[in-house]
mmCIF file of C-alpha atoms in Angstrom:
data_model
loop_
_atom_site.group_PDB
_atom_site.id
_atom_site.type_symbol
_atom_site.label_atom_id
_atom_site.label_comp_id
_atom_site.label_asym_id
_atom_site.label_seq_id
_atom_site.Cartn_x
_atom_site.Cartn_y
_atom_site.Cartn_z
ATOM 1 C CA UNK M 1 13.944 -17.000 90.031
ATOM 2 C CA UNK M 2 15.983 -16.731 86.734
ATOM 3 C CA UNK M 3 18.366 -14.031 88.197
ATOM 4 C CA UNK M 4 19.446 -16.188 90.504
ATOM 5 C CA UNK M 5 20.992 -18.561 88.056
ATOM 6 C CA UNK M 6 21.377 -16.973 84.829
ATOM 7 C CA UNK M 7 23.778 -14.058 86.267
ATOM 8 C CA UNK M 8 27.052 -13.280 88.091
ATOM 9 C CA UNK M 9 27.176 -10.641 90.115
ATOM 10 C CA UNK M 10 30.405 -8.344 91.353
ATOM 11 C CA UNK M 11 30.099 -8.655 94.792
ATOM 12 C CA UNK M 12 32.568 -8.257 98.381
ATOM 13 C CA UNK M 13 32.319 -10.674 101.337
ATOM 14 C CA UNK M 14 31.647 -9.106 104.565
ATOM 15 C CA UNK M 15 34.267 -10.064 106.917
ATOM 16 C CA UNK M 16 32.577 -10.439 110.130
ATOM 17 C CA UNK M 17 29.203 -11.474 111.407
ATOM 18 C CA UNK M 18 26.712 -8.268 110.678
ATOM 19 C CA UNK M 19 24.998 -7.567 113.885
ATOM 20 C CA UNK M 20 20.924 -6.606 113.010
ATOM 21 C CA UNK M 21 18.490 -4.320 115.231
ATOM 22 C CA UNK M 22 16.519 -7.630 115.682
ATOM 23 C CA UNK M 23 19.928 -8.311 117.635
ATOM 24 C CA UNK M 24 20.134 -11.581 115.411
ATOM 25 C CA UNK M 25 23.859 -11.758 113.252
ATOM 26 C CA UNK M 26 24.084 -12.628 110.080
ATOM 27 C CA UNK M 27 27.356 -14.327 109.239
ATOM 28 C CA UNK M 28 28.968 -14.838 105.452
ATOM 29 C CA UNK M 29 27.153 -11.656 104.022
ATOM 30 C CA UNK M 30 27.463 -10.854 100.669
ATOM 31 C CA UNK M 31 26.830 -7.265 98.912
ATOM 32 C CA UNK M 32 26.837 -6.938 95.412
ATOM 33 C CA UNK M 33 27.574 -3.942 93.849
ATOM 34 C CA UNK M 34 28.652 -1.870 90.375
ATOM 35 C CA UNK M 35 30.644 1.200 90.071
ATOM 36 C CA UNK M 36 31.393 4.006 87.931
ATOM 37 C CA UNK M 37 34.448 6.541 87.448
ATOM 38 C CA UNK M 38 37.826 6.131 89.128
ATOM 39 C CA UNK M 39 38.488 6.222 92.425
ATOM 40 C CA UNK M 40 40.767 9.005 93.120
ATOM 41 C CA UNK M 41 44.271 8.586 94.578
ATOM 42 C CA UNK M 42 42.767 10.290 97.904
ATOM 43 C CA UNK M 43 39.831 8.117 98.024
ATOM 44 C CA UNK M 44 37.420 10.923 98.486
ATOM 45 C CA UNK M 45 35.352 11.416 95.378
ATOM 46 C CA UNK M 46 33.424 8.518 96.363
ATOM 47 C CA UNK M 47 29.283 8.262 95.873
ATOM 48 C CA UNK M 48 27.205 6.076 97.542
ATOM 49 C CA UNK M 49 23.734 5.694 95.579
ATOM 50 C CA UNK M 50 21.002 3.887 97.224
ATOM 51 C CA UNK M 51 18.313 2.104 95.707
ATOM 52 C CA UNK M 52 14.156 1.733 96.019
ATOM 53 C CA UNK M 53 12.437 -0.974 96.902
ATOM 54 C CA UNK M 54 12.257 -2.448 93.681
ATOM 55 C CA UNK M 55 15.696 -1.120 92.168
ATOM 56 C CA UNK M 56 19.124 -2.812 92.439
ATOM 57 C CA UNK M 57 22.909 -1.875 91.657
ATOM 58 C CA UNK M 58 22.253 -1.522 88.427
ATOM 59 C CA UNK M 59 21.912 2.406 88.319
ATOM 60 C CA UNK M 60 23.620 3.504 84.936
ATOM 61 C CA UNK M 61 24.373 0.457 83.046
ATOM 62 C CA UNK M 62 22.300 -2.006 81.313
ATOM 63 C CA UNK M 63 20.580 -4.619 83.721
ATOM 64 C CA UNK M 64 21.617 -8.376 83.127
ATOM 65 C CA UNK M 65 17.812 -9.575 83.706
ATOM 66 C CA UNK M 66 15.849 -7.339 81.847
ATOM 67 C CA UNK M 67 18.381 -5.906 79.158
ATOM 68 C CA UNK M 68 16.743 -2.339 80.285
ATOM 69 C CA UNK M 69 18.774 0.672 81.078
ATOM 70 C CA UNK M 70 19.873 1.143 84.592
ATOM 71 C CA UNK M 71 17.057 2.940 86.743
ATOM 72 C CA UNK M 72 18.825 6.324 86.532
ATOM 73 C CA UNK M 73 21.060 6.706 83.791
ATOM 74 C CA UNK M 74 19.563 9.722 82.932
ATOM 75 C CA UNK M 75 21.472 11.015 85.838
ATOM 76 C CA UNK M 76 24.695 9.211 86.133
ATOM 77 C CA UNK M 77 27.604 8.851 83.414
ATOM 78 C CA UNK M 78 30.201 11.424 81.920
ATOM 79 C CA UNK M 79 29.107 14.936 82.082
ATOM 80 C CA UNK M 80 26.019 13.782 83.236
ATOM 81 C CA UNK M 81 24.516 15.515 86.547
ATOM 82 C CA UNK M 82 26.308 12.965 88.601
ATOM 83 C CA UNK M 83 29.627 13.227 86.458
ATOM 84 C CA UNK M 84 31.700 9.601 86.518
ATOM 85 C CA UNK M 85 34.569 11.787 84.838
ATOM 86 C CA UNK M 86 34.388 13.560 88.644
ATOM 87 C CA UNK M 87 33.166 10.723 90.780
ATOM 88 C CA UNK M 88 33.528 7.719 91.505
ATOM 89 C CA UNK M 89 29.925 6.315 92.084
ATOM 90 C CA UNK M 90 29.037 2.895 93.523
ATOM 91 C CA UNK M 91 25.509 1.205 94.097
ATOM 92 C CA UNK M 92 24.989 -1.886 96.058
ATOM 93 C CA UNK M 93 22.093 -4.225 95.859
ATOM 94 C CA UNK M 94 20.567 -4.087 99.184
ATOM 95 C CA UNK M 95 21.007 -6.749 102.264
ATOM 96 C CA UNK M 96 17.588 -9.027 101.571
ATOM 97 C CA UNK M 97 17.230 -8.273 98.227
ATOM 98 C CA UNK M 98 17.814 -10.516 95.315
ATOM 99 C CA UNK M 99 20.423 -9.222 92.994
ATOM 100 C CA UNK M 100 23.380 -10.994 94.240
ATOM 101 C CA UNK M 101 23.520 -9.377 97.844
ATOM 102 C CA UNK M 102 22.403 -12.314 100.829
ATOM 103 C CA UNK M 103 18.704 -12.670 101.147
ATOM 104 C CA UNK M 104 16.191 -14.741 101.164
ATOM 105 C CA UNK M 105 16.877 -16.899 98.200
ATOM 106 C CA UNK M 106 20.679 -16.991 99.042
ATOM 107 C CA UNK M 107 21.527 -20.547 100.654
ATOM 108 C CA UNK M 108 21.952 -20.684 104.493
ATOM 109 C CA UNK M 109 24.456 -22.986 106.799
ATOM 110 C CA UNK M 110 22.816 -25.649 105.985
ATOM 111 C CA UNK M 111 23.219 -25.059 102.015
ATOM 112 C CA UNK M 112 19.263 -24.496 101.227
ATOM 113 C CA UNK M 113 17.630 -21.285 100.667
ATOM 114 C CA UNK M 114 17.047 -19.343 103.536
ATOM 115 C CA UNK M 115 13.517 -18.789 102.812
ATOM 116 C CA UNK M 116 11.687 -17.550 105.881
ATOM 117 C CA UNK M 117 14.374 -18.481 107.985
ATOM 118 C CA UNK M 118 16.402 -15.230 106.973
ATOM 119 C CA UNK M 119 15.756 -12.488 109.861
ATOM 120 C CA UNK M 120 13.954 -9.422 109.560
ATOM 121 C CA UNK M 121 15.799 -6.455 108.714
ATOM 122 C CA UNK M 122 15.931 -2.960 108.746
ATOM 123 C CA UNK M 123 16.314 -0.069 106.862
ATOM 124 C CA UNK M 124 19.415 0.746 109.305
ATOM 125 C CA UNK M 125 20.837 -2.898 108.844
ATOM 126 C CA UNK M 126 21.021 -2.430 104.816
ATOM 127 C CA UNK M 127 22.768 0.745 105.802
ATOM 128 C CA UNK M 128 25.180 -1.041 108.015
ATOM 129 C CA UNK M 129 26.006 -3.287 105.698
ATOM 130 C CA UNK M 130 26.827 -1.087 102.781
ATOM 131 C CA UNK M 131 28.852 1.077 105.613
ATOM 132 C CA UNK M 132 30.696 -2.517 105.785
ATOM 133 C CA UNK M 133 30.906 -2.891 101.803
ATOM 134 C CA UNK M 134 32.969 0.786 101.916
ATOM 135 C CA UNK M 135 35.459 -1.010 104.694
ATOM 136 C CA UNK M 136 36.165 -3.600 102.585
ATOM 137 C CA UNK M 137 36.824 -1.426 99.381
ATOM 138 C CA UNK M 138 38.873 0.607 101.588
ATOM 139 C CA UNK M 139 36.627 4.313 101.132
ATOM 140 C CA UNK M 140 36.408 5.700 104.751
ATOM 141 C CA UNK M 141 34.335 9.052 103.647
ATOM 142 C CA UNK M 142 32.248 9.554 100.874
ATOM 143 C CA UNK M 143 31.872 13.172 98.803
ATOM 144 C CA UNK M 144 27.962 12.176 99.055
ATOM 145 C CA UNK M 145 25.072 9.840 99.664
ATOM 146 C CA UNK M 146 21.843 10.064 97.547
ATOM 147 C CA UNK M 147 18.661 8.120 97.258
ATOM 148 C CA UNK M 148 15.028 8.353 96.353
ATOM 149 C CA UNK M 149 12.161 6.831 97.867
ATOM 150 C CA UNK M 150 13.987 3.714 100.026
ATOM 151 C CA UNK M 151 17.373 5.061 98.822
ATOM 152 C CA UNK M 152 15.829 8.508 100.887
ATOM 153 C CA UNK M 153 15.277 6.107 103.545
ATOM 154 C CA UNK M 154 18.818 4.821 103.765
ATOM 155 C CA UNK M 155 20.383 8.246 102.771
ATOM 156 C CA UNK M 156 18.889 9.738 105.789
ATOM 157 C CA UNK M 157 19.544 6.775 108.180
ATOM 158 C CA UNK M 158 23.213 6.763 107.233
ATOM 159 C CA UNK M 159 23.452 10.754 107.696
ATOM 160 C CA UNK M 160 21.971 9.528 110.964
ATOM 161 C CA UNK M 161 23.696 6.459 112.556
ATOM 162 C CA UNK M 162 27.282 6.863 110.430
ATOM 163 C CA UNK M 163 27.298 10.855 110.447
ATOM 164 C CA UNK M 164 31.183 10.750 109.796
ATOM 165 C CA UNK M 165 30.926 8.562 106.759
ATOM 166 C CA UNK M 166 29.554 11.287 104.084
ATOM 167 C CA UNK M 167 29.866 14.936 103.740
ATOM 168 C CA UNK M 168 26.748 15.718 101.933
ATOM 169 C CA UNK M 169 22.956 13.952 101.610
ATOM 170 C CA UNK M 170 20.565 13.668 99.020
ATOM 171 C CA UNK M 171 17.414 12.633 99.922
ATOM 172 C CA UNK M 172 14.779 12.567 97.252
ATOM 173 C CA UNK M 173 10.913 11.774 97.479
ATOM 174 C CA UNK M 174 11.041 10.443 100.805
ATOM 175 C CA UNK M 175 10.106 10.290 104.523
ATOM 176 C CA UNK M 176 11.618 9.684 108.126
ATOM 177 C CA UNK M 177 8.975 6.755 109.038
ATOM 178 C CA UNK M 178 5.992 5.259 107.333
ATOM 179 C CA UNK M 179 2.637 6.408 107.823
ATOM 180 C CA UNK M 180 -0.078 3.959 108.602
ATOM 181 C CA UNK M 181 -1.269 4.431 105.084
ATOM 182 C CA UNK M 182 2.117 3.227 103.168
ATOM 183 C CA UNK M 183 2.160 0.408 105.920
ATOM 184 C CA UNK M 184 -1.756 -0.336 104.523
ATOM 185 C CA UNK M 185 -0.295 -0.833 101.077
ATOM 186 C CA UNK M 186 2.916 -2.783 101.494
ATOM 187 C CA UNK M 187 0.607 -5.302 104.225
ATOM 188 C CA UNK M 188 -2.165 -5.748 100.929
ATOM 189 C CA UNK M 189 1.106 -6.842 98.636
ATOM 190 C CA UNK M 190 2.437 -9.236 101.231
ATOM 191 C CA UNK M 191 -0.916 -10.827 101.969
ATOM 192 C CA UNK M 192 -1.417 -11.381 98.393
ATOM 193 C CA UNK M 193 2.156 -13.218 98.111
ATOM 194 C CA UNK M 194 1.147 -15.169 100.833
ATOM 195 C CA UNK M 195 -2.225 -15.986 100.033
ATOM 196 C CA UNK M 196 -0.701 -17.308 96.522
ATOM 197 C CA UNK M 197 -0.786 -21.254 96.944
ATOM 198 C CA UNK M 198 3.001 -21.753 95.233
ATOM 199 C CA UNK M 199 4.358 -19.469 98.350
ATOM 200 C CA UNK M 200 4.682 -22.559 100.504
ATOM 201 C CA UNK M 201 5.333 -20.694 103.916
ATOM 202 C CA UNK M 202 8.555 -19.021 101.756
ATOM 203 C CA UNK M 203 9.711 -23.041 100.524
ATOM 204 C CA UNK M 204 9.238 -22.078 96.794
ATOM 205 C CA UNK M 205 13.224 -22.079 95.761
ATOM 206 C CA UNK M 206 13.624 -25.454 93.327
ATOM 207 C CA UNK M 207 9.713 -24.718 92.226
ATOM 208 C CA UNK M 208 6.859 -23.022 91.307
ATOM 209 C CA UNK M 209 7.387 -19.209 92.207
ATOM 210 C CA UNK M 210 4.263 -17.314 93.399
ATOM 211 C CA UNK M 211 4.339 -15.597 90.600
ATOM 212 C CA UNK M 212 0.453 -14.203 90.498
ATOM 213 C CA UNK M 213 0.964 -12.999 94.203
ATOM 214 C CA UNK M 214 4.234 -11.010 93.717
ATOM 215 C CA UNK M 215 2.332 -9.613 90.309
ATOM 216 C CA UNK M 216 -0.576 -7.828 92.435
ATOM 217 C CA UNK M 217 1.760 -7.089 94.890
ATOM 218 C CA UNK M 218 3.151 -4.910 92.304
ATOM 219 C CA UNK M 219 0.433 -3.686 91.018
ATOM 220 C CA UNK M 220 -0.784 -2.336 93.830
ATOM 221 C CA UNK M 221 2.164 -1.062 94.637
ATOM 222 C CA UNK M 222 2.953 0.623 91.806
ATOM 223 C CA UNK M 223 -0.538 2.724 91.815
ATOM 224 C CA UNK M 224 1.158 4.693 94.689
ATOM 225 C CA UNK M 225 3.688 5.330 92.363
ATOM 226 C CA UNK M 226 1.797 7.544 89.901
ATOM 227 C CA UNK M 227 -0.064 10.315 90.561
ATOM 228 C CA UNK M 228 -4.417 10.440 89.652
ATOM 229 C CA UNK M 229 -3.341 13.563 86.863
ATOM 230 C CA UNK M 230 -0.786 11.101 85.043
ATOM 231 C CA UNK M 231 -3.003 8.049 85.142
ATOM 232 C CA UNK M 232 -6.170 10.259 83.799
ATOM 233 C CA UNK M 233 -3.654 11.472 80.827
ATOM 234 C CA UNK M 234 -2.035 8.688 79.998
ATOM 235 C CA UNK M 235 -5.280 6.370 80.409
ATOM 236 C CA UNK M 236 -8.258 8.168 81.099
ATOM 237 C CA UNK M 237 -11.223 5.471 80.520
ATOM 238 C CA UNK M 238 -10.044 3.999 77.253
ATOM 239 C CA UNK M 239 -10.224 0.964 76.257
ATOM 240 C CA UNK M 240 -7.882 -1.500 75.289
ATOM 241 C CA UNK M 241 -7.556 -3.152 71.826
ATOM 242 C CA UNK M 242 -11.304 -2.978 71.638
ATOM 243 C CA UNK M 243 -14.307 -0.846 70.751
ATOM 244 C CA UNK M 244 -16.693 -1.970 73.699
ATOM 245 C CA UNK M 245 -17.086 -3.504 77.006
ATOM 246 C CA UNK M 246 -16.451 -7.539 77.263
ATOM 247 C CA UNK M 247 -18.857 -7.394 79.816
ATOM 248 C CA UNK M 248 -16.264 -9.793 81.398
ATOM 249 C CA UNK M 249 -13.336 -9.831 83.225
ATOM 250 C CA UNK M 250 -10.552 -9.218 81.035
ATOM 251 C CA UNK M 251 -8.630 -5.784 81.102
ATOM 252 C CA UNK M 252 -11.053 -3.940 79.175
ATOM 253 C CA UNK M 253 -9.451 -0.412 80.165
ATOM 254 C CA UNK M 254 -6.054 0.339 79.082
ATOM 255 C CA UNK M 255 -5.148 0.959 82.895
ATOM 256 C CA UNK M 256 -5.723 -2.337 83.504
ATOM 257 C CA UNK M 257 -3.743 -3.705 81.074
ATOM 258 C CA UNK M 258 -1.353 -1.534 81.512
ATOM 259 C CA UNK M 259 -0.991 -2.571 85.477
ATOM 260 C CA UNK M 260 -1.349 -6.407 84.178
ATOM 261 C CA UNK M 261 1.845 -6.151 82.108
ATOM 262 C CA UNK M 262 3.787 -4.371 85.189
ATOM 263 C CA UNK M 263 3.029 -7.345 87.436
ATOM 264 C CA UNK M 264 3.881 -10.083 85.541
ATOM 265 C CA UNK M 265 7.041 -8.172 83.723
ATOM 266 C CA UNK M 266 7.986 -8.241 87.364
ATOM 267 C CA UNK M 267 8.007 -11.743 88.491
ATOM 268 C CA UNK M 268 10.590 -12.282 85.979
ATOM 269 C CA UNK M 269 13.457 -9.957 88.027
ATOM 270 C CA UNK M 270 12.675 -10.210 91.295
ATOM 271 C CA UNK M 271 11.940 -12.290 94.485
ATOM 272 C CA UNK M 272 8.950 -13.083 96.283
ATOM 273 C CA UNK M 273 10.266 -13.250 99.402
ATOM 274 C CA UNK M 274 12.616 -10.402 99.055
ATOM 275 C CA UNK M 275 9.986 -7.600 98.740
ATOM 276 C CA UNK M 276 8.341 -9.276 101.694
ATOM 277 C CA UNK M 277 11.362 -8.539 104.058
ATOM 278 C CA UNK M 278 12.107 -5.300 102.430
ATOM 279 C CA UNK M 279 8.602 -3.989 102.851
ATOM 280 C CA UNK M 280 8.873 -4.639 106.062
ATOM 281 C CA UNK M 281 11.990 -2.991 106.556
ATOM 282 C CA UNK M 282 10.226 0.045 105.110
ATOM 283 C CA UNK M 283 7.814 -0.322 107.570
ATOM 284 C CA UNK M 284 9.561 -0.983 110.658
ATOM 285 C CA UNK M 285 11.777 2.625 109.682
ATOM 286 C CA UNK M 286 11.090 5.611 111.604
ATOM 287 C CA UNK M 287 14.173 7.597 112.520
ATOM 288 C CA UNK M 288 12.096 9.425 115.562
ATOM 289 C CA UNK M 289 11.298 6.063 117.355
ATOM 290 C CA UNK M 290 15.225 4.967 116.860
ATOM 291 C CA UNK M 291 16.693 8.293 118.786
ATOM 292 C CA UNK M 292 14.372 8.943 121.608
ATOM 293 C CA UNK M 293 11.191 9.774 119.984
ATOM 294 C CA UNK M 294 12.210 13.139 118.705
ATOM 295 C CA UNK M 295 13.196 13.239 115.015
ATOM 296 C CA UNK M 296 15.623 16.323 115.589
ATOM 297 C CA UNK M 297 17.976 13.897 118.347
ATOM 298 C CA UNK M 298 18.658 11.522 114.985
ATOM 299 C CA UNK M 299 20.292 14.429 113.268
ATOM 300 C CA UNK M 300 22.408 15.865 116.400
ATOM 301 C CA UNK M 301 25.912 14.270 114.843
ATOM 302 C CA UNK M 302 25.258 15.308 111.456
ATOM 303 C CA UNK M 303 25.235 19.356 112.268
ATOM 304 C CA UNK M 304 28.274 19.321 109.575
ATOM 305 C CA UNK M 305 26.936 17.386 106.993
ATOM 306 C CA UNK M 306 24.961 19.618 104.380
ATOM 307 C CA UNK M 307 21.897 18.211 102.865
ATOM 308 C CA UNK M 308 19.387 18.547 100.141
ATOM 309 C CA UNK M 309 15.907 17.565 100.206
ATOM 310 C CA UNK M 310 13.550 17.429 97.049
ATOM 311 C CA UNK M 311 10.171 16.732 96.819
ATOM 312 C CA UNK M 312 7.404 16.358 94.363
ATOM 313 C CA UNK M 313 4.167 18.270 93.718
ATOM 314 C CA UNK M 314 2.273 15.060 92.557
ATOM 315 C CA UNK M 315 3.704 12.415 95.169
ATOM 316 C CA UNK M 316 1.019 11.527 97.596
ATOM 317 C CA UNK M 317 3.136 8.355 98.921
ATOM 318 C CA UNK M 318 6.088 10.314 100.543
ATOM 319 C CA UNK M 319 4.608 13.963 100.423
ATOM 320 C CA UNK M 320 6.099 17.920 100.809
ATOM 321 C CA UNK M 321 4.886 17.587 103.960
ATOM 322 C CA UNK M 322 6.693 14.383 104.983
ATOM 323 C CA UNK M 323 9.891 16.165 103.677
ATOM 324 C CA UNK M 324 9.190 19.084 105.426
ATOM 325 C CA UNK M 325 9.377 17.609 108.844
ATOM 326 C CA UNK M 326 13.007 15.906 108.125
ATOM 327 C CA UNK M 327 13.575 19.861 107.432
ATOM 328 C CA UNK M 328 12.227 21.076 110.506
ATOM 329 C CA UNK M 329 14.090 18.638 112.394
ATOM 330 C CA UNK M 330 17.305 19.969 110.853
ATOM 331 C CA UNK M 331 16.808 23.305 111.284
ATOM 332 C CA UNK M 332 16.353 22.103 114.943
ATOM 333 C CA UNK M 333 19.871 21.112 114.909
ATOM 334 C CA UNK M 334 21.401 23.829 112.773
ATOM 335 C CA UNK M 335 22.213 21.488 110.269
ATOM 336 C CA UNK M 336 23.220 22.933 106.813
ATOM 337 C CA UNK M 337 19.523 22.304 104.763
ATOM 338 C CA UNK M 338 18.128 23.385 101.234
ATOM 339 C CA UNK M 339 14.426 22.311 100.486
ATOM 340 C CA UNK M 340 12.738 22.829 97.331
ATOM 341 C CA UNK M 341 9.163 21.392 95.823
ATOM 342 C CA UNK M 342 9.597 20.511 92.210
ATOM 343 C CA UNK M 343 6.386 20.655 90.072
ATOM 344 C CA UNK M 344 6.177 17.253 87.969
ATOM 345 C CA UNK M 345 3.486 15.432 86.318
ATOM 346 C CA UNK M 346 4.579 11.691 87.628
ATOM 347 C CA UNK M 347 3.889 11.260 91.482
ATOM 348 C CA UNK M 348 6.424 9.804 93.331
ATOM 349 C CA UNK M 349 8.604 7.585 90.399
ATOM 350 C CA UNK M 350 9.176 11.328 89.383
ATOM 351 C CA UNK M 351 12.481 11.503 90.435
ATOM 352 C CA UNK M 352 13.142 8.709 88.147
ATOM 353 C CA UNK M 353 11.762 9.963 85.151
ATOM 354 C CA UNK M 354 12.324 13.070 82.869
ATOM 355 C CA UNK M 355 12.329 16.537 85.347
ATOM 356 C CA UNK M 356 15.439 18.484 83.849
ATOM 357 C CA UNK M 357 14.987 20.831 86.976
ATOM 358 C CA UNK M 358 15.603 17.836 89.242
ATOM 359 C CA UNK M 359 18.668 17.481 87.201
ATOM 360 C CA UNK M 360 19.791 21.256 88.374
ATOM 361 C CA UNK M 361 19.122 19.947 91.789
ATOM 362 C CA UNK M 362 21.409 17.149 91.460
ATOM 363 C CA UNK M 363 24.172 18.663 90.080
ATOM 364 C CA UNK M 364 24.136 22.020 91.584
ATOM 365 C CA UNK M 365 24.166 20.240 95.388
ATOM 366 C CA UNK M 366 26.375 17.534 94.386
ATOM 367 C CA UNK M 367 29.087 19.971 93.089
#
């Protein structure tokens, strides 16, 4: 993959072995990571941002692959809802992704590529690790965590397993465990990796990627991403660059183009491999099944912590109601809790795309 060799990355050495739920370690793990805004001299204006599946630690400055903006810029920077002037914000690339932090592609003990050798993780092992990253750059307590989608994910896990480490939570277009419907989706990506003959078992590093497998993976995945209203606007039935049918199999519709290009544009920043583990890391999370079976016990050291939940209208991957048991089960445990439904036209990548009241949210909780 061309981001493996055409970039440097800022990243911190984990010190020790990290232990994983699979009860495997991990030894030699590297996170990298950006920040933004200066680091007080009390080391408490610190804010942890975690990234989606497909993001990275590029949040607010331009990414080295692509030459895109970072993911939310929109929301970080001076004066911005998530003011650098204030805080000092950091964003790490996740544990078995492919932006610099160890993964798949990184190169094992023996000096090759991991490949399918690298364990499974978890949602709570990416959080671990970042807990480690904060060690190492000396921050014992943040001011706040926030993430959408995954980033929800590992927002609420930390709030969960490292309730000391953050006074307030953001947790954005989310959910507490996967429903057997996102687990349907994510297992149609990874079987279409797979099934791509350049995958190799995971033996791909030195060459041919499985390029047309990690581009429907995509696709597919990103159709959960949007909501039916958006797609009818912004495609409805035309067609593309034509004025009738092929009668073929080209992308006659503009949807289909349009779902073409974000496959293959794809490929060219990310890692086969790495969306297979962290799918699965999606999949395996459910913060009930980790405390007992009741989603209320995972919240029991966090009664200090305040949090803010937002959810979208249109989202129909991580929906109201999903948030609205994480709610429940803080209200169980008389955890501090706002809640509010924002009305948006975008399904679930709403919260990374233009909702000024989301912007309220962000910077009224975040203070």
């Amino acid at each position: 993959m061309a981001s493996q060799t055409a970039t440097s990355f800022r990243k911190e050495a984990l010190p020790d072995p990290l232990e994983l739920d699979s009860g495997r370690e991990l030894a030699g793990v590297e996170i990298a990571f950006e920040t933004y805004g200066e680091l007080n001299e009390a080391r408490d204006n610190a804010i942890l941002v975690f990234h989606a599946l497909t993001g990275d630690q590029f949040v607010a400055s331009e990414h080295p692959v692509t030459g895109k903006p970072g993911w939310w810029e929109r929301m970080i920077g001076p004066g911005k809802p998530v003011d650098t002037d204030r805080y000092h914000v950091i964003c790490a690339n996740v544990l078995g992704s492919c932006m610099g932090s160890t993964g798949p592609a990184s190169s094992g003990a023996d000096g090759a590529p991991f490949g399918m050798a690298f364990p499974v993780i978890t949602i709570r092992d990416m959080v671990r690790a970042q807990m480690r990253l904060l060690e190492v750059l000396g921050i014992e307590a943040l001011h706040a965590v926030v993430g959408g989608s995954m980033g929800g994910m590992q927002a609420l896990s930390c709030a969960a397993n490292f309730p000391e480490r953050t006074n307030r939570v953001l947790a954005i277009a989310t959910t507490a465990r996967h429903s057997a419907q996102n687990i349907a989706f994510h297992e149609v990506g990874r079987q279409a990796i797979m099934a791509d003959p350049d995958w190799q078992g995971g033996n791909y590093y030195g060459g041919n990627s499985p390029d047309k497998g990690l581009s429907v993976a995509r696709m597919a995945a990103h159709i959960t991403y949007l909501s039916e209203a958006g797609l009818t606007e912004k495609f409805g039935r035309r067609l593309q660059d034509r004025d009738a049918k092929s009668f073929g199999f080209d992308a006659d519709f503009q949807v289909e183009s349009y779902l073409r290009h974000q496959g293959i544009s794809f490929t060219d920043r990310f890692d086969a491999n790495s969306y297979l583990y962290i799918t699965r890391a999606m999949d395996y999370f459910d913060l009930a099944e980790e405390h007992g079976g009741l989603l209320a016990n995972a919240f029991r050291g966090a009664s200090d912590t305040r949090f803010c939940l937002v959810s979208f209208d249109t989202d129909w991957l991580y929906t109201t109601a999903d948030m609205r048991e994480v709610v429940h089960a803080l209200n169980a445990v008389a955890a501090p809790v706002s809640f509010v439904e924002l009305s948006a036209p975008y399904g679930h990548d709403s919260f990374l795309l233009d909702v000024p009241a989301l912007d309220r949210v962000v910077k009224g909780f975040i203070g």
